[in-house]
Tab-separated table of N, CA and C in Angstrom:
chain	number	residue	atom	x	y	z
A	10	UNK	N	-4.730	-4.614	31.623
A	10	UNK	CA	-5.504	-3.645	30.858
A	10	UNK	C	-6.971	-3.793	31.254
A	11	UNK	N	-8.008	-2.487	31.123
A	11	UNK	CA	-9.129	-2.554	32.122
A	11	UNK	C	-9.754	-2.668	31.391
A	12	UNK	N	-11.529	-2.917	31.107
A	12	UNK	CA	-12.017	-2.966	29.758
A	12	UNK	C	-12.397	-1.660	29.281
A	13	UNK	N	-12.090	-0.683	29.783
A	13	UNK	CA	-12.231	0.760	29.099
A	13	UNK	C	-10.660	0.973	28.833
A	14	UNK	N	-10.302	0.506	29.300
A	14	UNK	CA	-8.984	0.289	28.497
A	14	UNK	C	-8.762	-0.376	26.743
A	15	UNK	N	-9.170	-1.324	27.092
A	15	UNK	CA	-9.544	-2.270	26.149
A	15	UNK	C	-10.651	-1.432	24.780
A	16	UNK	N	-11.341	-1.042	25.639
A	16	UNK	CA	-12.729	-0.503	24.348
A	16	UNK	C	-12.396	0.883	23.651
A	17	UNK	N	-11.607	1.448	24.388
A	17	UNK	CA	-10.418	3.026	23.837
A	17	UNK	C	-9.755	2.280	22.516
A	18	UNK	N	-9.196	1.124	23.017
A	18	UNK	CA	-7.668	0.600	22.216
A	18	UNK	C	-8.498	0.194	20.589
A	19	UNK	N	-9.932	-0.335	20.969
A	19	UNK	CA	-10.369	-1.283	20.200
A	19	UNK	C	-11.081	0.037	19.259
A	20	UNK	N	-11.971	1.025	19.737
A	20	UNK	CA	-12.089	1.984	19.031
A	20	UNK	C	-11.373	2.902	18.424
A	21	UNK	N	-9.902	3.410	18.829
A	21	UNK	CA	-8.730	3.565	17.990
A	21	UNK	C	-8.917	2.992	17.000
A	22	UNK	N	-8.717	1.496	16.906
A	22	UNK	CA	-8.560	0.653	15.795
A	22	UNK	C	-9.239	0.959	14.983
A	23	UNK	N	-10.484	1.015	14.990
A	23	UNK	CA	-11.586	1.211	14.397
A	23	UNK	C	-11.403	1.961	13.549
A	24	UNK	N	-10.849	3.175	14.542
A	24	UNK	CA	-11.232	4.554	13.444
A	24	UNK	C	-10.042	4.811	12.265
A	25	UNK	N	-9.060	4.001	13.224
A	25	UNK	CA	-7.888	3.835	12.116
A	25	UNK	C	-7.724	2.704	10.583
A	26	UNK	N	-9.081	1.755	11.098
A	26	UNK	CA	-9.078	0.936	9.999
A	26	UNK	C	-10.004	2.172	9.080
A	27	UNK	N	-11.225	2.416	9.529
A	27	UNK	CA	-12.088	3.023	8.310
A	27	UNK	C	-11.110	4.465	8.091
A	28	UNK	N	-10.081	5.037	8.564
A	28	UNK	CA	-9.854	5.908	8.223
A	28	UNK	C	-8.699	5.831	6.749
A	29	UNK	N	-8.214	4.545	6.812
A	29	UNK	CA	-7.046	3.548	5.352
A	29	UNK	C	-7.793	2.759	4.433
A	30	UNK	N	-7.730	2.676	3.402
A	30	UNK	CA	-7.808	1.641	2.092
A	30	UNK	C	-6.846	0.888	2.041
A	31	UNK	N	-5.710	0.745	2.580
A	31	UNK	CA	-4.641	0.249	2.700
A	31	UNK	C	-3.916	-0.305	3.811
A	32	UNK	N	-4.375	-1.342	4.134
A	32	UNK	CA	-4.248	-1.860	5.229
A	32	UNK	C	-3.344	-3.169	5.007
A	33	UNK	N	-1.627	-3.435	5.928
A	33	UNK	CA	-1.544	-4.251	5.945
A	33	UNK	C	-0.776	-4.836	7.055
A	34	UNK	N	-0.708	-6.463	7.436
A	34	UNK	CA	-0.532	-7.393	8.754
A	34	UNK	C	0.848	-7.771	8.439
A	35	UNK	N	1.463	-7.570	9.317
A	35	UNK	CA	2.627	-8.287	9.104
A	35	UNK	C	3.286	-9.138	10.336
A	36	UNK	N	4.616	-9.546	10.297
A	36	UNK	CA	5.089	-9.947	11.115
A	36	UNK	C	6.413	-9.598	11.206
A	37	UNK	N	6.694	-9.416	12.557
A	37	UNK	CA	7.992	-8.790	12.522
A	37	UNK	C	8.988	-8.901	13.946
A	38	UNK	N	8.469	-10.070	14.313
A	38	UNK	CA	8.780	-11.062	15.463
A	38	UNK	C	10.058	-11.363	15.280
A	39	UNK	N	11.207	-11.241	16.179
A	39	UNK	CA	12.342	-11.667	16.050
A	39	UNK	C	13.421	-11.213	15.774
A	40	UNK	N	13.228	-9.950	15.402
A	40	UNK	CA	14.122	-8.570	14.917
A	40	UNK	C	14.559	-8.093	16.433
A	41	UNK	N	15.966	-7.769	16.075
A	41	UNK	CA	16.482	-7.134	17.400
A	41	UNK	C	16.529	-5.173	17.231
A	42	UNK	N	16.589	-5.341	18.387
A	42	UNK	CA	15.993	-3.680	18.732
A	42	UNK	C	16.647	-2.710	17.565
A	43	UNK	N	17.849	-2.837	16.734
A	43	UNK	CA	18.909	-2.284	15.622
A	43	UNK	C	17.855	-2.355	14.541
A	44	UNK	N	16.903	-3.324	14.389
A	44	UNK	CA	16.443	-3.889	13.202
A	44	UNK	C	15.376	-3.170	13.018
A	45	UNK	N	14.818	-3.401	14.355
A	45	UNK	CA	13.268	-2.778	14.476
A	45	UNK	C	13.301	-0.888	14.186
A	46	UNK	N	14.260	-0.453	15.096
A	46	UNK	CA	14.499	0.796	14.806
A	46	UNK	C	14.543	1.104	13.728
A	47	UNK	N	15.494	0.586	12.543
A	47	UNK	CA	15.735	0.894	11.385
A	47	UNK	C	14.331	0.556	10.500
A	48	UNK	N	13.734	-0.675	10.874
A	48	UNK	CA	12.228	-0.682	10.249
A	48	UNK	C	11.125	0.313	10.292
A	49	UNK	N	11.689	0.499	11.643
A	49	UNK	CA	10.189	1.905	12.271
A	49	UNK	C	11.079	3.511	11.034
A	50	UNK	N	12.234	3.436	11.001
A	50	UNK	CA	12.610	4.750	10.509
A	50	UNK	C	12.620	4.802	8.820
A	51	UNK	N	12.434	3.507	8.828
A	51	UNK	CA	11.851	3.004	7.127
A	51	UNK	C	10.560	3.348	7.058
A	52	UNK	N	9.593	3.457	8.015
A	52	UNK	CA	8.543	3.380	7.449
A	52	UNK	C	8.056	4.747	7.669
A	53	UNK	N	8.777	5.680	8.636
A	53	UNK	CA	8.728	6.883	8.980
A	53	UNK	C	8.587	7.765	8.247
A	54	UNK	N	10.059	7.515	6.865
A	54	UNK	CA	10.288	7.580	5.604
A	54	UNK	C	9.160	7.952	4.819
A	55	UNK	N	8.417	6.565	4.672
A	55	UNK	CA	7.886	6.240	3.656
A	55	UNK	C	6.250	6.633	3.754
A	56	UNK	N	6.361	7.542	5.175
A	56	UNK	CA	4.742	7.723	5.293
A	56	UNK	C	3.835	6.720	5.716
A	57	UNK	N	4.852	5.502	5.867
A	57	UNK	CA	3.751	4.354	6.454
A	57	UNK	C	3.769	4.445	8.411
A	58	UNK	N	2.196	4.258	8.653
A	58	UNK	CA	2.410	4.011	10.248
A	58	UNK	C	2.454	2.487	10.241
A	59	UNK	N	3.585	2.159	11.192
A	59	UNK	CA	3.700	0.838	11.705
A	59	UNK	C	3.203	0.960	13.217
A	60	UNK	N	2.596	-0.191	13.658
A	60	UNK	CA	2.397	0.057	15.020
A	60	UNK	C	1.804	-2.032	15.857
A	61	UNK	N	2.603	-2.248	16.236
A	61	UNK	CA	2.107	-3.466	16.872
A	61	UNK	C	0.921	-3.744	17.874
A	62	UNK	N	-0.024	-4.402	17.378
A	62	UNK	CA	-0.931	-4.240	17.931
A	62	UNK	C	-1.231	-5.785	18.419
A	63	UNK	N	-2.054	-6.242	19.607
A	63	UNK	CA	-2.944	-7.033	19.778
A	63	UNK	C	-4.097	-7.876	19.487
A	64	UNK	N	-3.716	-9.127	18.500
A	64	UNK	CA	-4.882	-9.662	17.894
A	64	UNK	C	-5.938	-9.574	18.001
A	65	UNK	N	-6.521	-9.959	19.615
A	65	UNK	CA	-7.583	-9.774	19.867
A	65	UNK	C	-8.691	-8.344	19.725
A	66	UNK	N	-7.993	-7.276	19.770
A	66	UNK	CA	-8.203	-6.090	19.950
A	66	UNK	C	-8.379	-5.729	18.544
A	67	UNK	N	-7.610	-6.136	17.451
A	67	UNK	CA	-7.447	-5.641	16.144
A	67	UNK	C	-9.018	-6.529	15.312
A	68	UNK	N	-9.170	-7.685	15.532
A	68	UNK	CA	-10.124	-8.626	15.421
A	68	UNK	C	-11.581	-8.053	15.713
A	69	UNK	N	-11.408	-7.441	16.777
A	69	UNK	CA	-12.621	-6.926	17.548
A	69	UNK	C	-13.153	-5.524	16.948
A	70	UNK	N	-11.584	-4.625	16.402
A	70	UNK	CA	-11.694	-3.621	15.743
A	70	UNK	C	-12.453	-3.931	14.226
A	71	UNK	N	-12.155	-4.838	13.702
A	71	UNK	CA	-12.558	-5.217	12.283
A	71	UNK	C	-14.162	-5.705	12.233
A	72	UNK	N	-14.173	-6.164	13.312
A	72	UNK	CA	-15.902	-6.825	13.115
A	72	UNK	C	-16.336	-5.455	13.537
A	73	UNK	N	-15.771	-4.491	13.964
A	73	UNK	CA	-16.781	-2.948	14.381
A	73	UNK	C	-16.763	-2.341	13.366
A	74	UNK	N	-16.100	-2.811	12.371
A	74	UNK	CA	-15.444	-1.753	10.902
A	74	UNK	C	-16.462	-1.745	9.964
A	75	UNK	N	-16.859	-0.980	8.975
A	75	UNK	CA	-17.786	-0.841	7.878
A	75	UNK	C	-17.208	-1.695	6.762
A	76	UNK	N	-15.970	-2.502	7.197
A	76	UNK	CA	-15.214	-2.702	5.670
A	76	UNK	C	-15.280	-4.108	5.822
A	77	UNK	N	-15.245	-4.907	4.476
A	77	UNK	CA	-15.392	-6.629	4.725
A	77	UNK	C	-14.125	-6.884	4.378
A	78	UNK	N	-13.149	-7.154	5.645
A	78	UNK	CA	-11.885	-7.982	5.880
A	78	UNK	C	-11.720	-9.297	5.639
A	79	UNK	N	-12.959	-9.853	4.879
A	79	UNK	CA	-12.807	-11.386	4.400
A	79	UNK	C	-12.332	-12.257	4.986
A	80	UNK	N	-11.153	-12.918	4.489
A	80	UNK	CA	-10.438	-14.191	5.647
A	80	UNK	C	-9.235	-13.320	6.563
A	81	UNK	N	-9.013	-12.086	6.630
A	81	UNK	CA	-7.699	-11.247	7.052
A	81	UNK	C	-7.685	-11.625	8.711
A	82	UNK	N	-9.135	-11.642	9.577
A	82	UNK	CA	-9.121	-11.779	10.301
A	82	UNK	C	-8.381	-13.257	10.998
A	83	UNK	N	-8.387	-14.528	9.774
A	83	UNK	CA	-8.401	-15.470	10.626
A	83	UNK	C	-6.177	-15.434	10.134
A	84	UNK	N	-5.516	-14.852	10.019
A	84	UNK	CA	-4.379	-14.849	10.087
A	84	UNK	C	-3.744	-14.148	11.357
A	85	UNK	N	-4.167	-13.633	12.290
A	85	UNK	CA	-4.090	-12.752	13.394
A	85	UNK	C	-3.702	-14.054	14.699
A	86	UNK	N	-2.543	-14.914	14.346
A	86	UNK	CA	-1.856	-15.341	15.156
A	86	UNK	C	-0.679	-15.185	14.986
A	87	UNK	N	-0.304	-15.130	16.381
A	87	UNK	CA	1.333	-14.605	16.882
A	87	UNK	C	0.974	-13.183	16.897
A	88	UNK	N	2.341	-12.738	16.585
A	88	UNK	CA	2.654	-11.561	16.815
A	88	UNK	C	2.401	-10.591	15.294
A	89	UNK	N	1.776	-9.466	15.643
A	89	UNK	CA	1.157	-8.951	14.079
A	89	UNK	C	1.978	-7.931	14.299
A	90	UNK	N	1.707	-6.917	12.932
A	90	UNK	CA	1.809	-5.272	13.182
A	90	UNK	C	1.075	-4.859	12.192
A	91	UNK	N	0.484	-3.694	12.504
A	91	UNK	CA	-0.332	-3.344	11.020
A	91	UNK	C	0.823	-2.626	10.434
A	92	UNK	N	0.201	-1.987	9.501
A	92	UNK	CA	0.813	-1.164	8.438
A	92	UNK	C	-0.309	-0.347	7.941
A	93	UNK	N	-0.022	1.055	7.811
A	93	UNK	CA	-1.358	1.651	7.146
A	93	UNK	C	-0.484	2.954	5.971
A	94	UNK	N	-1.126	2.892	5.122
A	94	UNK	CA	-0.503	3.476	4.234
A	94	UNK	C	-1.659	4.801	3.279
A	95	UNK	N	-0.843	5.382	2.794
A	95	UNK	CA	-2.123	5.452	1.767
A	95	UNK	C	-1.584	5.171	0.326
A	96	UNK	N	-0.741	5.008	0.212
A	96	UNK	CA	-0.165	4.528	-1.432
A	96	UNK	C	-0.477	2.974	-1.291
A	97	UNK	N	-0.946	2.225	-2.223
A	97	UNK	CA	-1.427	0.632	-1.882
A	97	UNK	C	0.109	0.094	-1.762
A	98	UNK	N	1.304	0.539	-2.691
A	98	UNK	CA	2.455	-0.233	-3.229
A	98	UNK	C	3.288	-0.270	-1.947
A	99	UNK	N	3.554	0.889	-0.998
A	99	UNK	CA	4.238	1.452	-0.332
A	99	UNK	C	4.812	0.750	0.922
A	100	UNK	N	3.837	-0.250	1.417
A	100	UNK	CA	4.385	-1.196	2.351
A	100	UNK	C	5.034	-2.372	1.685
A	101	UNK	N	4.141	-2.926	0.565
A	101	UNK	CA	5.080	-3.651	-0.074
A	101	UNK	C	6.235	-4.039	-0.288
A	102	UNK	N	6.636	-2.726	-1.015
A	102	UNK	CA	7.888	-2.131	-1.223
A	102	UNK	C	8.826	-1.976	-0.457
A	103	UNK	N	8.412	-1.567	0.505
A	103	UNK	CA	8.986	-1.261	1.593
A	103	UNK	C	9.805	-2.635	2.307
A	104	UNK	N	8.570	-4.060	2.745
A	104	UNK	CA	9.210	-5.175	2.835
A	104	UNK	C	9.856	-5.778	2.109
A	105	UNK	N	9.578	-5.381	0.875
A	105	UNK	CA	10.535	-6.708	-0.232
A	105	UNK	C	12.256	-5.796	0.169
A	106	UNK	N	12.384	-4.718	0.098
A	106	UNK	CA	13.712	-3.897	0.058
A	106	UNK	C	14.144	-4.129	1.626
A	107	UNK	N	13.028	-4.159	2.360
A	107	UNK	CA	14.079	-4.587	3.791
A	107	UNK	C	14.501	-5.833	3.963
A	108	UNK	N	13.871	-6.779	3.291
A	108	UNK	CA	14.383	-8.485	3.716
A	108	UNK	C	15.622	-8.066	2.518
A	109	UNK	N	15.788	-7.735	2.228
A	109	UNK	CA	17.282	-8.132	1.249
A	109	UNK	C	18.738	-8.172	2.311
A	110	UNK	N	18.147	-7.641	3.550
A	110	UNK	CA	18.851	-7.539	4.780
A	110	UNK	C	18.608	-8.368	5.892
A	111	UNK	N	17.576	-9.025	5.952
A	111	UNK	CA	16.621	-9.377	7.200
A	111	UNK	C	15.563	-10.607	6.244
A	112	UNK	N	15.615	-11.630	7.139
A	112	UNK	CA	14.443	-12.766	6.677
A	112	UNK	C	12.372	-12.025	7.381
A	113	UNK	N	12.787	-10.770	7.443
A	113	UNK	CA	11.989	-10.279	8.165
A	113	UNK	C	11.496	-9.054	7.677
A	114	UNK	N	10.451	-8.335	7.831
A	114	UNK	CA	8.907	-8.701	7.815
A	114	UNK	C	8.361	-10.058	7.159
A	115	UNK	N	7.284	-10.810	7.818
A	115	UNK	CA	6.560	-11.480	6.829
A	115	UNK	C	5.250	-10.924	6.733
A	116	UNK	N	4.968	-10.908	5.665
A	116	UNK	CA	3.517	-10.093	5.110
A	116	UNK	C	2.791	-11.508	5.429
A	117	UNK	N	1.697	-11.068	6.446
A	117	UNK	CA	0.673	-12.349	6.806
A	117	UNK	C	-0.743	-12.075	5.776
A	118	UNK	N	-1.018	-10.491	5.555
A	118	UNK	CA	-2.440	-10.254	4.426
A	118	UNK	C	-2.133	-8.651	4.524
A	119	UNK	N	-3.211	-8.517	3.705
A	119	UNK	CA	-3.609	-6.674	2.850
A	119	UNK	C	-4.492	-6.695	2.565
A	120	UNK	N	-5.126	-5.100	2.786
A	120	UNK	CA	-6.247	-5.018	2.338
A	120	UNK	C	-6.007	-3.598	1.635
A	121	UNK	N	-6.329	-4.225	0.386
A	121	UNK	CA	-5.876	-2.756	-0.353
A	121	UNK	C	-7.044	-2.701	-1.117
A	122	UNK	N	-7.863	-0.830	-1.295
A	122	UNK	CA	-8.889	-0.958	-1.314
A	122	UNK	C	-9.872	-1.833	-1.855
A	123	UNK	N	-10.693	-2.773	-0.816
A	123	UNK	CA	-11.708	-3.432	-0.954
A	123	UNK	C	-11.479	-4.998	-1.416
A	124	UNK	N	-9.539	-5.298	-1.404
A	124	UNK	CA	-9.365	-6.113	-2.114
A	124	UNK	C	-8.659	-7.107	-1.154
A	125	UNK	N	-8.402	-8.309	-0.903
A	125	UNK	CA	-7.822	-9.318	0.266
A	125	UNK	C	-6.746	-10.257	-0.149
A	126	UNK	N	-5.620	-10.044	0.185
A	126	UNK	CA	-4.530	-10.313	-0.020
A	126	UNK	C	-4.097	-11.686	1.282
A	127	UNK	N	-3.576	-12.592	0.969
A	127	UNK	CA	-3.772	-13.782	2.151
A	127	UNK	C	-2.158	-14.074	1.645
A	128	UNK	N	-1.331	-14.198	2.592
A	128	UNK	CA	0.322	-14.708	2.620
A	128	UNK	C	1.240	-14.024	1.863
A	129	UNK	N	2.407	-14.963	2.350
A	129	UNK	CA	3.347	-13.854	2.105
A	129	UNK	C	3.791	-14.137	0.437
A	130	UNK	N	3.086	-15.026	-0.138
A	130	UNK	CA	3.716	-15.650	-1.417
A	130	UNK	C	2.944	-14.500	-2.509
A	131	UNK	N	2.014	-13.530	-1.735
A	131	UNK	CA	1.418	-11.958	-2.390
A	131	UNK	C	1.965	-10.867	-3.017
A	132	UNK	N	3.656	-10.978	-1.713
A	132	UNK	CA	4.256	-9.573	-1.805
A	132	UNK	C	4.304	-9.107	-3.300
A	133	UNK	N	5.073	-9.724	-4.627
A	133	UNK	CA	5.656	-9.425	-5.648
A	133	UNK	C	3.749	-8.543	-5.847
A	134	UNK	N	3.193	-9.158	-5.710
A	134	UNK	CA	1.894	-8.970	-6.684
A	134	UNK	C	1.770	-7.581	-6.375
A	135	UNK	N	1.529	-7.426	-4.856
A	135	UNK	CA	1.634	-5.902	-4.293
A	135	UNK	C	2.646	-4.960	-4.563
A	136	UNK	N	3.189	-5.334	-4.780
A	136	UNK	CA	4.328	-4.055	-4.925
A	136	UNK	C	4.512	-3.745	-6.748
A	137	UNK	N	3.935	-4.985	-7.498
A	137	UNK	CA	3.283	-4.012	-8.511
A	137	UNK	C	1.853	-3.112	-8.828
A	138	UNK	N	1.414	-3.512	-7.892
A	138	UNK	CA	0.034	-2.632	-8.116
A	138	UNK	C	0.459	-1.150	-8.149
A	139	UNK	N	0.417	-0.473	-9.077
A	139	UNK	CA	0.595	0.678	-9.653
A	139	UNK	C	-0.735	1.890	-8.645
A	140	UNK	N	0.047	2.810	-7.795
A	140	UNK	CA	-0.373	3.416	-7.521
A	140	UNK	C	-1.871	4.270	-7.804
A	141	UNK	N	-2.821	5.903	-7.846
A	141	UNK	CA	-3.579	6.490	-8.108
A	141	UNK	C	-2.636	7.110	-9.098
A	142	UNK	N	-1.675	7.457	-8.440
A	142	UNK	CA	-0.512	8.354	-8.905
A	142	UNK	C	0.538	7.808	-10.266
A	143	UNK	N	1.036	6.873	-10.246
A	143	UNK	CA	0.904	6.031	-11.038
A	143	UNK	C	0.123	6.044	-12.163
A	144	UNK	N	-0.797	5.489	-12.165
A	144	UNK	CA	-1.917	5.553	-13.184
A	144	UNK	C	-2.500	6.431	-13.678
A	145	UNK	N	-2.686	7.628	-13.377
A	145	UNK	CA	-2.657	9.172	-13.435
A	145	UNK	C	-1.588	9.551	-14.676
A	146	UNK	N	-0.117	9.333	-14.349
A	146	UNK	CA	0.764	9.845	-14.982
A	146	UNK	C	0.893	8.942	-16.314
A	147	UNK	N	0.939	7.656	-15.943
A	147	UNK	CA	0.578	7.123	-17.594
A	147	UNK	C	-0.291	7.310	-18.382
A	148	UNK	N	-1.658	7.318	-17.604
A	148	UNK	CA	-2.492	8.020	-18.704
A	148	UNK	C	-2.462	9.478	-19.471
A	149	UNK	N	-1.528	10.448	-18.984
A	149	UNK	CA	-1.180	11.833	-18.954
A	149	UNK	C	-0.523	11.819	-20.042
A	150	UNK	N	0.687	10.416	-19.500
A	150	UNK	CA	1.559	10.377	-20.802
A	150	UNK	C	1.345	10.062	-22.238
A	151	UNK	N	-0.079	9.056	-22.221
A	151	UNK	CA	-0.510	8.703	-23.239
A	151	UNK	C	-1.491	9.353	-23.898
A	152	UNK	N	-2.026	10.366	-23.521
A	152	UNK	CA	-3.047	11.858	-24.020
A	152	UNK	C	-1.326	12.241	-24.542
A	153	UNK	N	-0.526	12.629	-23.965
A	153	UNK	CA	0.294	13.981	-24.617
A	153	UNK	C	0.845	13.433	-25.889
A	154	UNK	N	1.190	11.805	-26.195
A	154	UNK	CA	1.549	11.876	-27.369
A	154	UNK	C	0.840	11.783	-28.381
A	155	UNK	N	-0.337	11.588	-28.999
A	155	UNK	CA	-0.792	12.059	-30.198
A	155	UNK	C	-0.727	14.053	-30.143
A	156	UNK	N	-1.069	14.275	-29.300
A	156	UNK	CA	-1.015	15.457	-29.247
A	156	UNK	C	0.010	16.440	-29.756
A	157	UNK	N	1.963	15.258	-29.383
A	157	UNK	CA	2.878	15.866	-30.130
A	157	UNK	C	3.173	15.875	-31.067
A	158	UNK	N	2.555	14.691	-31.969
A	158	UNK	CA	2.831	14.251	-33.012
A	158	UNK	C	1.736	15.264	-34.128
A	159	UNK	N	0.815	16.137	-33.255
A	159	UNK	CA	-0.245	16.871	-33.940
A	159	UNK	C	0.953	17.989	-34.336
A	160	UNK	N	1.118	18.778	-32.978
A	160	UNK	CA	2.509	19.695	-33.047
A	160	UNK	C	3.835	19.579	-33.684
A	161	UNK	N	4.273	18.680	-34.013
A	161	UNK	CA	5.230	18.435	-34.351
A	161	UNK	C	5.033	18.041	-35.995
A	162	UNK	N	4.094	17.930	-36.712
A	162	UNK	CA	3.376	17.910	-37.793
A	162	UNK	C	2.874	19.192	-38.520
A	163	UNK	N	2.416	20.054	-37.296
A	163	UNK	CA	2.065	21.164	-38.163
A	163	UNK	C	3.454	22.451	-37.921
A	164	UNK	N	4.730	21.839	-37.250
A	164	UNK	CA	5.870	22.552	-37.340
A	164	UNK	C	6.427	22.372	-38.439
A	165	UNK	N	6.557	21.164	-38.917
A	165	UNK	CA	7.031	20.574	-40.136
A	165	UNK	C	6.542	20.504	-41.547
A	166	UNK	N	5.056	20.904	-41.480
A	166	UNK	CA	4.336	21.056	-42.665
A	166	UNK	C	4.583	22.302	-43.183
A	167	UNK	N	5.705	23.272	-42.648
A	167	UNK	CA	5.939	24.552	-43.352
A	167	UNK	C	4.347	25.226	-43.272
A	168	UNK	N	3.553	24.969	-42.135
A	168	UNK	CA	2.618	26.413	-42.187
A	168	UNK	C	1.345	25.965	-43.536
A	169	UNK	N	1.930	25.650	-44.055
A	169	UNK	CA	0.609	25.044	-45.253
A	169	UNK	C	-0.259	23.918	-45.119
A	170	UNK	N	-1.714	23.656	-45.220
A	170	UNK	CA	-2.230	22.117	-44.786
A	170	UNK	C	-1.934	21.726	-46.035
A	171	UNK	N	-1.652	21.415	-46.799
A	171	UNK	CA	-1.607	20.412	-47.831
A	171	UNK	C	-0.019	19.556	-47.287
A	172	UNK	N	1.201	20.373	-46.583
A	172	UNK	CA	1.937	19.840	-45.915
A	172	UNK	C	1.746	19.473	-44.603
A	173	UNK	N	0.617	19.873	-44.033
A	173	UNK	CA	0.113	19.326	-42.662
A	173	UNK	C	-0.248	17.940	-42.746
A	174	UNK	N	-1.015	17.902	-43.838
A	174	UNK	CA	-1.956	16.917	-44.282
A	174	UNK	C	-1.307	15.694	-44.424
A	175	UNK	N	0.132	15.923	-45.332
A	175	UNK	CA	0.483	14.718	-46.013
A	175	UNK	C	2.051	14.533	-44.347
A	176	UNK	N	2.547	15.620	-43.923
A	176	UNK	CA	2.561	14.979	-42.624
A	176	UNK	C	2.068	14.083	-41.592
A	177	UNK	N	0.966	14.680	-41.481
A	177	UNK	CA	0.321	13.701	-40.411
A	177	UNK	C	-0.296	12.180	-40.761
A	178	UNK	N	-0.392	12.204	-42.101
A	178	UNK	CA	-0.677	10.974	-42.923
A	178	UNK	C	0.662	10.085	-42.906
A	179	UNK	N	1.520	10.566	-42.658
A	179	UNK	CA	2.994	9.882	-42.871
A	179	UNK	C	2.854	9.071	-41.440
A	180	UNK	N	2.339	9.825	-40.431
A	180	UNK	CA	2.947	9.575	-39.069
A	180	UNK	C	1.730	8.169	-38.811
């Protein structure tokens, strides 16, 4: 590889790190070609890009990056792959449900927005972090119920507030 070779690969990176909040390293060394396929079509799935990349190159990408990768950089031995997502949970998830088959992915770190995730003893933690989307809909859910209990109070009060009243006082 030439070093404009090299400085293409490394600026890719770049633009692909600042372009995710959700960034994560894995490992996935040792999987036979059946495995890997089925991993790549898992993640195909799931909207995640997987793509194996070159430590050195990925390293080089991160110190060019606007974002502080904390200790992420110094886990970038052996063989990596990123993961880029935009749901934070989604790779997670993704590994805990494929090793139930495979001693494989190991999650080496994450960077899920702004936040640094170090080993694989992380995964459970990640894969509860509750989505935008997620958190959105519970809060949605929790506006609509006083709201039914407003409705459902003045159905039952027969139309009169003095039965509205002593409804909603009940509830």
């Amino acid at each position: 590889m030439t070093r404009e070779e090299k400085a293409t690969v490394i600026e890719d990176l770049t633009a692909q790190l600042a372009d995710n909040s959700n960034i994560y390293l894995a490992d996935i060394s040792g999987l036979d070609a059946l495995t890997t396929s089925n991993l790549r079509r898992a993640c195909f799935k799931a909207n995640i890009k997987l793509a194996v990349v070159k430590n050195t190159l990925l390293e080089k990408a991160m110190e060019a990056s606007d974002k502080e990768f904390g200790e992420l950089p110094e886990v970038l031995k052996g063989n990596t792959s990123l993961m880029l997502s935009e749901t934070g949970n989604a790779p997670a998830k993704l590994i805990k449900n494929f090793r139930k088959k495979s001693d494989k992915p190991l999650l080496k770190g994450a960077f899920i927005e702004e936040a640094v995730y170090i080993g694989d003893e992380n995964l459970d933690s990640l894969v509860n972090i509750k989505s935008k989307e997620e958190v959105i809909g519970d809060i949605i859910g929790l506006l609509q119920s006083p709201a039914k209990n407003v409705i459902s109070g003045l159905k039952s009060g027969g139309g009169k507030l003095a039965g509205i009243i002593k409804t909603l006082s009940e509830r």
